[in-house]
Amino acid sequence: QSVLTQPPSVSGAPGQRVTISCTGSSSNIGAGYDVHWYQHLPGTAPKLLIYVNKNRPSGVPDRFSGSKSGTSASLAITGLQADDEANYFCQSFDSSLRGPVFGPGTKLTVL
Amino acid sequence: HITLKESGPTLVKPTQTLTVTCALSGLSLSANGVGVGWIRQPPGKALEWLALIYWDDDTYYTPSLKNRLTVTKDTSKNQVVLAMTNMDPVDTATYYCAHRMVEASGAFDVWGQGTMVTVSS
């Protein structure tokens, strides 16, 4: 069972906006540790989308944005496109486990 | 342009030791601040962090597997090696190596494609 929780799936039509939540606890996100987001297609290398809560690496479109509040963080994707269909997972640090922790992933379906 | 590529056996028997290698290009393992992590994902399950090694040979392990894991680096080959002893079918997973960003709270900015390892007799 993951230390971080995410909805198993979200969906949206092309052009719409979706958000994916990542909920933690007082030993990780709630303790102030930063959150990172990745996009993952099966059989490929995960791709960093957002780091340190809200920062985009070079090359990631501004359709992707991140936020964090309290014990949760969110990834928002606007202007949904067909090739956004993928798994998205969050990452933070947990003081009890003394290392990085990952969410279970959320499958985004573009209708 | 940093790339990482994992290699290793696709099948190991229970109780055997798994050795997987991560070859880096575009970045020297001896450069100040460089860190490489190992993460695995069992089929249908979440990612699990396993280990981290830094340019100065500092290492960290997930507590639940600490006694079974060893991570080392070979700077002459620019490779990182993960060894996991006493493999069990529950260790069946895709094993990834990833570059840890400097000054980014532990984000991994470049990942390998992963190597799938099945544990079965």
PDB file of C-alpha atoms in Angstrom:
ATOM      1  CA  GLN A   1       0.000   0.000   0.000  1.00  0.00           C
ATOM      2  CA  SER A   2       1.388   3.380  -1.057  1.00  0.00           C
ATOM      3  CA  VAL A   3       2.208   6.075   1.458  1.00  0.00           C
ATOM      4  CA  LEU A   4       0.802   8.596  -1.009  1.00  0.00           C
ATOM      5  CA  THR A   5      -2.687   8.147  -2.438  1.00  0.00           C
ATOM      6  CA  GLN A   6      -3.995   9.072  -5.870  1.00  0.00           C
ATOM      7  CA  PRO A   7      -7.278   8.398  -7.640  1.00  0.00           C
ATOM      8  CA  PRO A   8      -6.950   5.272  -9.793  1.00  0.00           C
ATOM      9  CA  SER A   9      -8.285   7.033 -12.855  1.00  0.00           C
ATOM     10  CA  VAL A  10      -9.469  10.345 -14.261  1.00  0.00           C
ATOM     11  CA  SER A  11     -10.845  11.217 -17.653  1.00  0.00           C
ATOM     12  CA  GLY A  12     -11.676  14.201 -19.778  1.00  0.00           C
ATOM     13  CA  ALA A  13     -12.530  15.215 -23.296  1.00  0.00           C
ATOM     14  CA  PRO A  14     -10.024  16.874 -25.604  1.00  0.00           C
ATOM     15  CA  GLY A  15      -9.580  20.512 -24.673  1.00  0.00           C
ATOM     16  CA  GLN A  16     -10.864  20.057 -21.153  1.00  0.00           C
ATOM     17  CA  ARG A  17      -9.053  20.470 -17.843  1.00  0.00           C
ATOM     18  CA  VAL A  18      -8.412  17.670 -15.396  1.00  0.00           C
ATOM     19  CA  THR A  19      -6.741  17.545 -12.023  1.00  0.00           C
ATOM     20  CA  ILE A  20      -5.030  14.667 -10.277  1.00  0.00           C
ATOM     21  CA  SER A  21      -4.614  14.719  -6.534  1.00  0.00           C
ATOM     22  CA  CYS A  22      -1.843  13.288  -4.403  1.00  0.00           C
ATOM     23  CA  THR A  23      -2.624  12.965  -0.717  1.00  0.00           C
ATOM     24  CA  GLY A  24      -0.033  12.286   1.923  1.00  0.00           C
ATOM     25  CA  SER A  25       0.385  12.737   5.651  1.00  0.00           C
ATOM     26  CA  SER A  26       2.309  14.564   8.329  1.00  0.00           C
ATOM     27  CA  SER A  27       5.428  12.518   7.642  1.00  0.00           C
ATOM     28  CA  ASN A  28       5.710  13.499   3.990  1.00  0.00           C
ATOM     29  CA  ILE A  29       3.791  16.221   2.137  1.00  0.00           C
ATOM     30  CA  GLY A  30       2.340  17.613   5.366  1.00  0.00           C
ATOM     31  CA  ALA A  31       5.824  17.888   6.836  1.00  0.00           C
ATOM     32  CA  GLY A  32       6.738  20.306   4.082  1.00  0.00           C
ATOM     33  CA  TYR A  33       8.500  17.957   1.719  1.00  0.00           C
ATOM     34  CA  ASP A  34       8.227  18.861  -1.920  1.00  0.00           C
ATOM     35  CA  VAL A  35       6.188  17.000  -4.502  1.00  0.00           C
ATOM     36  CA  HIS A  36       7.185  15.997  -8.005  1.00  0.00           C
ATOM     37  CA  TRP A  37       5.020  14.657 -10.828  1.00  0.00           C
ATOM     38  CA  TYR A  38       5.805  12.217 -13.630  1.00  0.00           C
ATOM     39  CA  GLN A  39       4.105  11.010 -16.786  1.00  0.00           C
ATOM     40  CA  HIS A  40       4.573   7.362 -17.621  1.00  0.00           C
ATOM     41  CA  LEU A  41       3.632   5.298 -20.615  1.00  0.00           C
ATOM     42  CA  PRO A  42       4.080   1.522 -20.247  1.00  0.00           C
ATOM     43  CA  GLY A  43       7.369   0.331 -21.638  1.00  0.00           C
ATOM     44  CA  THR A  44       8.916   3.781 -21.641  1.00  0.00           C
ATOM     45  CA  ALA A  45      10.980   5.842 -19.247  1.00  0.00           C
ATOM     46  CA  PRO A  46       8.957   7.973 -16.821  1.00  0.00           C
ATOM     47  CA  LYS A  47       9.101  11.659 -17.690  1.00  0.00           C
ATOM     48  CA  LEU A  48       9.434  14.414 -15.109  1.00  0.00           C
ATOM     49  CA  LEU A  49       6.599  16.917 -15.535  1.00  0.00           C
ATOM     50  CA  ILE A  50       6.719  19.034 -12.393  1.00  0.00           C
ATOM     51  CA  TYR A  51       9.430  19.334  -9.756  1.00  0.00           C
ATOM     52  CA  VAL A  52       9.409  21.053  -6.399  1.00  0.00           C
ATOM     53  CA  ASN A  53       5.624  21.419  -6.422  1.00  0.00           C
ATOM     54  CA  LYS A  54       5.172  23.783  -9.346  1.00  0.00           C
ATOM     55  CA  ASN A  55       8.255  23.989 -11.542  1.00  0.00           C
ATOM     56  CA  ARG A  56       8.309  22.668 -15.107  1.00  0.00           C
ATOM     57  CA  PRO A  57      11.485  21.259 -16.651  1.00  0.00           C
ATOM     58  CA  SER A  58      12.500  22.679 -19.970  1.00  0.00           C
ATOM     59  CA  GLY A  59      10.291  21.345 -22.743  1.00  0.00           C
ATOM     60  CA  VAL A  60       7.226  20.587 -20.631  1.00  0.00           C
ATOM     61  CA  PRO A  61       4.256  22.609 -21.928  1.00  0.00           C
ATOM     62  CA  ASP A  62       2.622  25.138 -19.626  1.00  0.00           C
ATOM     63  CA  ARG A  63      -0.591  23.118 -19.942  1.00  0.00           C
ATOM     64  CA  PHE A  64       0.843  21.158 -17.034  1.00  0.00           C
ATOM     65  CA  SER A  65       0.897  22.850 -13.643  1.00  0.00           C
ATOM     66  CA  GLY A  66       1.370  21.769 -10.055  1.00  0.00           C
ATOM     67  CA  SER A  67       0.329  23.011  -6.657  1.00  0.00           C
ATOM     68  CA  LYS A  68       0.650  21.929  -3.069  1.00  0.00           C
ATOM     69  CA  SER A  69      -1.296  22.712   0.079  1.00  0.00           C
ATOM     70  CA  GLY A  70      -1.251  21.067   3.466  1.00  0.00           C
ATOM     71  CA  THR A  71      -0.955  17.315   3.105  1.00  0.00           C
ATOM     72  CA  SER A  72      -1.925  17.264  -0.576  1.00  0.00           C
ATOM     73  CA  ALA A  73      -0.685  18.257  -3.982  1.00  0.00           C
ATOM     74  CA  SER A  74      -2.355  18.476  -7.356  1.00  0.00           C
ATOM     75  CA  LEU A  75      -1.402  18.214 -10.981  1.00  0.00           C
ATOM     76  CA  ALA A  76      -3.571  20.128 -13.426  1.00  0.00           C
ATOM     77  CA  ILE A  77      -3.626  19.503 -17.142  1.00  0.00           C
ATOM     78  CA  THR A  78      -5.441  21.982 -19.356  1.00  0.00           C
ATOM     79  CA  GLY A  79      -6.273  21.734 -23.039  1.00  0.00           C
ATOM     80  CA  LEU A  80      -6.296  17.940 -22.924  1.00  0.00           C
ATOM     81  CA  GLN A  81      -4.764  16.221 -25.909  1.00  0.00           C
ATOM     82  CA  ALA A  82      -4.950  12.620 -27.027  1.00  0.00           C
ATOM     83  CA  ASP A  83      -1.280  12.041 -26.317  1.00  0.00           C
ATOM     84  CA  ASP A  84      -1.746  13.106 -22.703  1.00  0.00           C
ATOM     85  CA  GLU A  85      -3.270   9.680 -22.145  1.00  0.00           C
ATOM     86  CA  ALA A  86      -0.827   8.038 -19.738  1.00  0.00           C
ATOM     87  CA  ASN A  87      -0.223   7.179 -16.119  1.00  0.00           C
ATOM     88  CA  TYR A  88       0.688  10.039 -13.801  1.00  0.00           C
ATOM     89  CA  PHE A  89       2.346   9.567 -10.435  1.00  0.00           C
ATOM     90  CA  CYS A  90       3.533  11.814  -7.667  1.00  0.00           C
ATOM     91  CA  GLN A  91       6.647  11.609  -5.522  1.00  0.00           C
ATOM     92  CA  SER A  92       7.664  13.124  -2.223  1.00  0.00           C
ATOM     93  CA  PHE A  93       9.941  12.289   0.704  1.00  0.00           C
ATOM     94  CA  ASP A  94       8.849  10.496   3.834  1.00  0.00           C
ATOM     95  CA  SER A  95      10.604  11.080   7.128  1.00  0.00           C
ATOM     96  CA  SER A  96       9.436   7.778   8.590  1.00  0.00           C
ATOM     97  CA  LEU A  97      10.694   5.748   5.639  1.00  0.00           C
ATOM     98  CA  ARG A  98      13.693   8.064   5.251  1.00  0.00           C
ATOM     99  CA  GLY A  99      13.505   8.108   1.493  1.00  0.00           C
ATOM    100  CA  PRO A 100      11.527   8.981  -1.617  1.00  0.00           C
ATOM    101  CA  VAL A 101       7.952   7.722  -1.788  1.00  0.00           C
ATOM    102  CA  PHE A 102       5.678   7.430  -4.793  1.00  0.00           C
ATOM    103  CA  GLY A 103       1.970   7.520  -5.338  1.00  0.00           C
ATOM    104  CA  PRO A 104       0.285   4.510  -6.959  1.00  0.00           C
ATOM    105  CA  GLY A 105      -0.376   6.398 -10.161  1.00  0.00           C
ATOM    106  CA  THR A 106      -3.473   7.728 -11.888  1.00  0.00           C
ATOM    107  CA  LYS A 107      -4.484   6.612 -15.350  1.00  0.00           C
ATOM    108  CA  LEU A 108      -5.667   9.503 -17.481  1.00  0.00           C
ATOM    109  CA  THR A 109      -8.059   8.647 -20.267  1.00  0.00           C
ATOM    110  CA  VAL A 110      -8.781  11.210 -22.974  1.00  0.00           C
ATOM    111  CA  LEU A 111     -12.303  10.516 -24.144  1.00  0.00           C
TER     112      LEU A 111
ATOM    113  CA  HIS B   1      21.832  15.194 -22.896  1.00  0.00           C
ATOM    114  CA  ILE B   2      21.797  12.606 -20.092  1.00  0.00           C
ATOM    115  CA  THR B   3      20.675   9.073 -20.762  1.00  0.00           C
ATOM    116  CA  LEU B   4      20.499   6.018 -18.530  1.00  0.00           C
ATOM    117  CA  LYS B   5      20.115   2.421 -19.617  1.00  0.00           C
ATOM    118  CA  GLU B   6      19.501  -0.568 -17.398  1.00  0.00           C
ATOM    119  CA  SER B   7      20.658  -4.079 -18.183  1.00  0.00           C
ATOM    120  CA  GLY B   8      20.456  -7.373 -16.407  1.00  0.00           C
ATOM    121  CA  PRO B   9      18.885 -10.817 -16.442  1.00  0.00           C
ATOM    122  CA  THR B  10      15.242 -11.170 -17.362  1.00  0.00           C
ATOM    123  CA  LEU B  11      14.827 -14.279 -15.221  1.00  0.00           C
ATOM    124  CA  VAL B  12      16.339 -15.218 -11.873  1.00  0.00           C
ATOM    125  CA  LYS B  13      15.586 -18.156  -9.625  1.00  0.00           C
ATOM    126  CA  PRO B  14      14.397 -17.807  -6.043  1.00  0.00           C
ATOM    127  CA  THR B  15      17.264 -17.350  -3.547  1.00  0.00           C
ATOM    128  CA  GLN B  16      19.612 -16.140  -6.296  1.00  0.00           C
ATOM    129  CA  THR B  17      21.230 -12.718  -6.308  1.00  0.00           C
ATOM    130  CA  LEU B  18      20.052 -10.187  -8.878  1.00  0.00           C
ATOM    131  CA  THR B  19      22.608  -7.837 -10.369  1.00  0.00           C
ATOM    132  CA  VAL B  20      21.394  -4.992 -12.565  1.00  0.00           C
ATOM    133  CA  THR B  21      23.573  -2.361 -14.178  1.00  0.00           C
ATOM    134  CA  CYS B  22      22.798   1.234 -15.058  1.00  0.00           C
ATOM    135  CA  ALA B  23      24.982   2.795 -17.750  1.00  0.00           C
ATOM    136  CA  LEU B  24      25.076   6.579 -17.822  1.00  0.00           C
ATOM    137  CA  SER B  25      25.987   8.812 -20.697  1.00  0.00           C
ATOM    138  CA  GLY B  26      26.165  12.584 -20.895  1.00  0.00           C
ATOM    139  CA  LEU B  27      27.100  12.855 -17.229  1.00  0.00           C
ATOM    140  CA  SER B  28      30.067  11.729 -15.161  1.00  0.00           C
ATOM    141  CA  LEU B  29      29.390   9.752 -12.008  1.00  0.00           C
ATOM    142  CA  SER B  30      32.336  11.474 -10.397  1.00  0.00           C
ATOM    143  CA  ALA B  31      30.955  14.987 -10.976  1.00  0.00           C
ATOM    144  CA  ASN B  32      30.109  16.891  -7.824  1.00  0.00           C
ATOM    145  CA  GLY B  33      26.523  16.384  -6.708  1.00  0.00           C
ATOM    146  CA  VAL B  34      25.630  13.517  -9.038  1.00  0.00           C
ATOM    147  CA  GLY B  35      23.224  10.975  -7.602  1.00  0.00           C
ATOM    148  CA  VAL B  36      21.582   7.913  -9.121  1.00  0.00           C
ATOM    149  CA  GLY B  37      18.617   6.102  -7.695  1.00  0.00           C
ATOM    150  CA  TRP B  38      17.100   2.674  -8.186  1.00  0.00           C
ATOM    151  CA  ILE B  39      13.331   2.326  -8.241  1.00  0.00           C
ATOM    152  CA  ARG B  40      11.221  -0.727  -9.047  1.00  0.00           C
ATOM    153  CA  GLN B  41       7.622  -1.330 -10.051  1.00  0.00           C
ATOM    154  CA  PRO B  42       5.988  -4.741  -9.607  1.00  0.00           C
ATOM    155  CA  PRO B  43       3.314  -5.501 -12.193  1.00  0.00           C
ATOM    156  CA  GLY B  44       0.177  -3.510 -11.424  1.00  0.00           C
ATOM    157  CA  LYS B  45       1.679  -1.916  -8.330  1.00  0.00           C
ATOM    158  CA  ALA B  46       3.222   1.388  -7.308  1.00  0.00           C
ATOM    159  CA  LEU B  47       6.800   2.449  -7.743  1.00  0.00           C
ATOM    160  CA  GLU B  48       9.094   1.652  -4.825  1.00  0.00           C
ATOM    161  CA  TRP B  49      12.363   3.437  -4.167  1.00  0.00           C
ATOM    162  CA  LEU B  50      15.209   1.036  -3.432  1.00  0.00           C
ATOM    163  CA  ALA B  51      18.549   2.825  -3.183  1.00  0.00           C
ATOM    164  CA  LEU B  52      20.562   5.952  -3.903  1.00  0.00           C
ATOM    165  CA  ILE B  53      24.258   6.456  -4.540  1.00  0.00           C
ATOM    166  CA  TYR B  54      26.081   9.755  -4.825  1.00  0.00           C
ATOM    167  CA  TRP B  55      29.253  10.901  -6.514  1.00  0.00           C
ATOM    168  CA  ASP B  56      31.088  10.674  -3.192  1.00  0.00           C
ATOM    169  CA  ASP B  57      29.995   7.025  -2.641  1.00  0.00           C
ATOM    170  CA  ASP B  58      27.427   8.012  -0.028  1.00  0.00           C
ATOM    171  CA  THR B  59      24.620   5.434  -0.177  1.00  0.00           C
ATOM    172  CA  TYR B  60      21.050   5.174   1.101  1.00  0.00           C
ATOM    173  CA  TYR B  61      18.677   2.216   1.135  1.00  0.00           C
ATOM    174  CA  THR B  62      14.990   1.705   1.737  1.00  0.00           C
ATOM    175  CA  PRO B  63      14.798   0.356   5.297  1.00  0.00           C
ATOM    176  CA  SER B  64      12.674  -2.700   4.495  1.00  0.00           C
ATOM    177  CA  LEU B  65      15.224  -4.047   1.993  1.00  0.00           C
ATOM    178  CA  LYS B  66      18.433  -2.625   3.408  1.00  0.00           C
ATOM    179  CA  ASN B  67      19.828  -6.022   4.380  1.00  0.00           C
ATOM    180  CA  ARG B  68      19.446  -7.356   0.835  1.00  0.00           C
ATOM    181  CA  LEU B  69      20.642  -4.403  -1.218  1.00  0.00           C
ATOM    182  CA  THR B  70      24.063  -3.158  -2.240  1.00  0.00           C
ATOM    183  CA  VAL B  71      24.588  -0.283  -4.646  1.00  0.00           C
ATOM    184  CA  THR B  72      28.006   0.534  -6.042  1.00  0.00           C
ATOM    185  CA  LYS B  73      29.455   2.597  -8.826  1.00  0.00           C
ATOM    186  CA  ASP B  74      32.258   2.113 -11.314  1.00  0.00           C
ATOM    187  CA  THR B  75      33.427   5.552 -12.383  1.00  0.00           C
ATOM    188  CA  SER B  76      35.783   4.101 -15.007  1.00  0.00           C
ATOM    189  CA  LYS B  77      32.785   2.599 -16.806  1.00  0.00           C
ATOM    190  CA  ASN B  78      30.359   5.313 -15.668  1.00  0.00           C
ATOM    191  CA  GLN B  79      28.007   2.641 -14.377  1.00  0.00           C
ATOM    192  CA  VAL B  80      25.982   2.027 -11.249  1.00  0.00           C
ATOM    193  CA  VAL B  81      25.299  -1.524 -10.106  1.00  0.00           C
ATOM    194  CA  LEU B  82      22.511  -2.739  -7.844  1.00  0.00           C
ATOM    195  CA  ALA B  83      22.723  -6.139  -6.208  1.00  0.00           C
ATOM    196  CA  MET B  84      19.753  -7.707  -4.446  1.00  0.00           C
ATOM    197  CA  THR B  85      20.246 -10.970  -2.617  1.00  0.00           C
ATOM    198  CA  ASN B  86      17.837 -13.805  -1.853  1.00  0.00           C
ATOM    199  CA  MET B  87      15.412 -12.999  -4.642  1.00  0.00           C
ATOM    200  CA  ASP B  88      11.786 -14.047  -4.222  1.00  0.00           C
ATOM    201  CA  PRO B  89       8.843 -14.110  -6.660  1.00  0.00           C
ATOM    202  CA  VAL B  90       7.504 -10.958  -4.962  1.00  0.00           C
ATOM    203  CA  ASP B  91      10.609  -9.182  -6.270  1.00  0.00           C
ATOM    204  CA  THR B  92       9.338  -9.613  -9.815  1.00  0.00           C
ATOM    205  CA  ALA B  93       9.281  -6.081 -11.164  1.00  0.00           C
ATOM    206  CA  THR B  94      10.622  -3.591 -13.647  1.00  0.00           C
ATOM    207  CA  TYR B  95      13.779  -2.096 -12.219  1.00  0.00           C
ATOM    208  CA  TYR B  96      14.596   1.504 -13.136  1.00  0.00           C
ATOM    209  CA  CYS B  97      17.611   3.683 -12.541  1.00  0.00           C
ATOM    210  CA  ALA B  98      17.174   7.440 -12.522  1.00  0.00           C
ATOM    211  CA  HIS B  99      19.303  10.567 -12.200  1.00  0.00           C
ATOM    212  CA  ARG B 100      18.574  12.626  -9.113  1.00  0.00           C
ATOM    213  CA  MET B 101      18.374  16.334  -9.831  1.00  0.00           C
ATOM    214  CA  VAL B 102      20.714  18.564  -7.898  1.00  0.00           C
ATOM    215  CA  GLU B 103      18.980  21.174  -5.732  1.00  0.00           C
ATOM    216  CA  ALA B 104      15.513  19.833  -6.539  1.00  0.00           C
ATOM    217  CA  SER B 105      14.387  18.068  -3.394  1.00  0.00           C
ATOM    218  CA  GLY B 106      15.003  14.610  -4.739  1.00  0.00           C
ATOM    219  CA  ALA B 107      13.271  14.778  -8.093  1.00  0.00           C
ATOM    220  CA  PHE B 108      14.489  12.316 -10.705  1.00  0.00           C
ATOM    221  CA  ASP B 109      14.788  14.153 -13.996  1.00  0.00           C
ATOM    222  CA  VAL B 110      16.021  11.380 -16.261  1.00  0.00           C
ATOM    223  CA  TRP B 111      15.023   7.737 -16.075  1.00  0.00           C
ATOM    224  CA  GLY B 112      16.058   4.654 -17.941  1.00  0.00           C
ATOM    225  CA  GLN B 113      13.447   2.585 -19.736  1.00  0.00           C
ATOM    226  CA  GLY B 114      13.703  -0.088 -17.091  1.00  0.00           C
ATOM    227  CA  THR B 115      14.562  -3.750 -17.146  1.00  0.00           C
ATOM    228  CA  MET B 116      11.918  -6.355 -16.364  1.00  0.00           C
ATOM    229  CA  VAL B 117      13.028  -9.073 -13.959  1.00  0.00           C
ATOM    230  CA  THR B 118      10.975 -12.187 -13.278  1.00  0.00           C
ATOM    231  CA  VAL B 119      11.731 -14.364 -10.280  1.00  0.00           C
ATOM    232  CA  SER B 120      10.659 -17.925 -10.903  1.00  0.00           C
ATOM    233  CA  SER B 121      12.003 -21.424 -10.587  1.00  0.00           C
TER     234      SER B 121
END
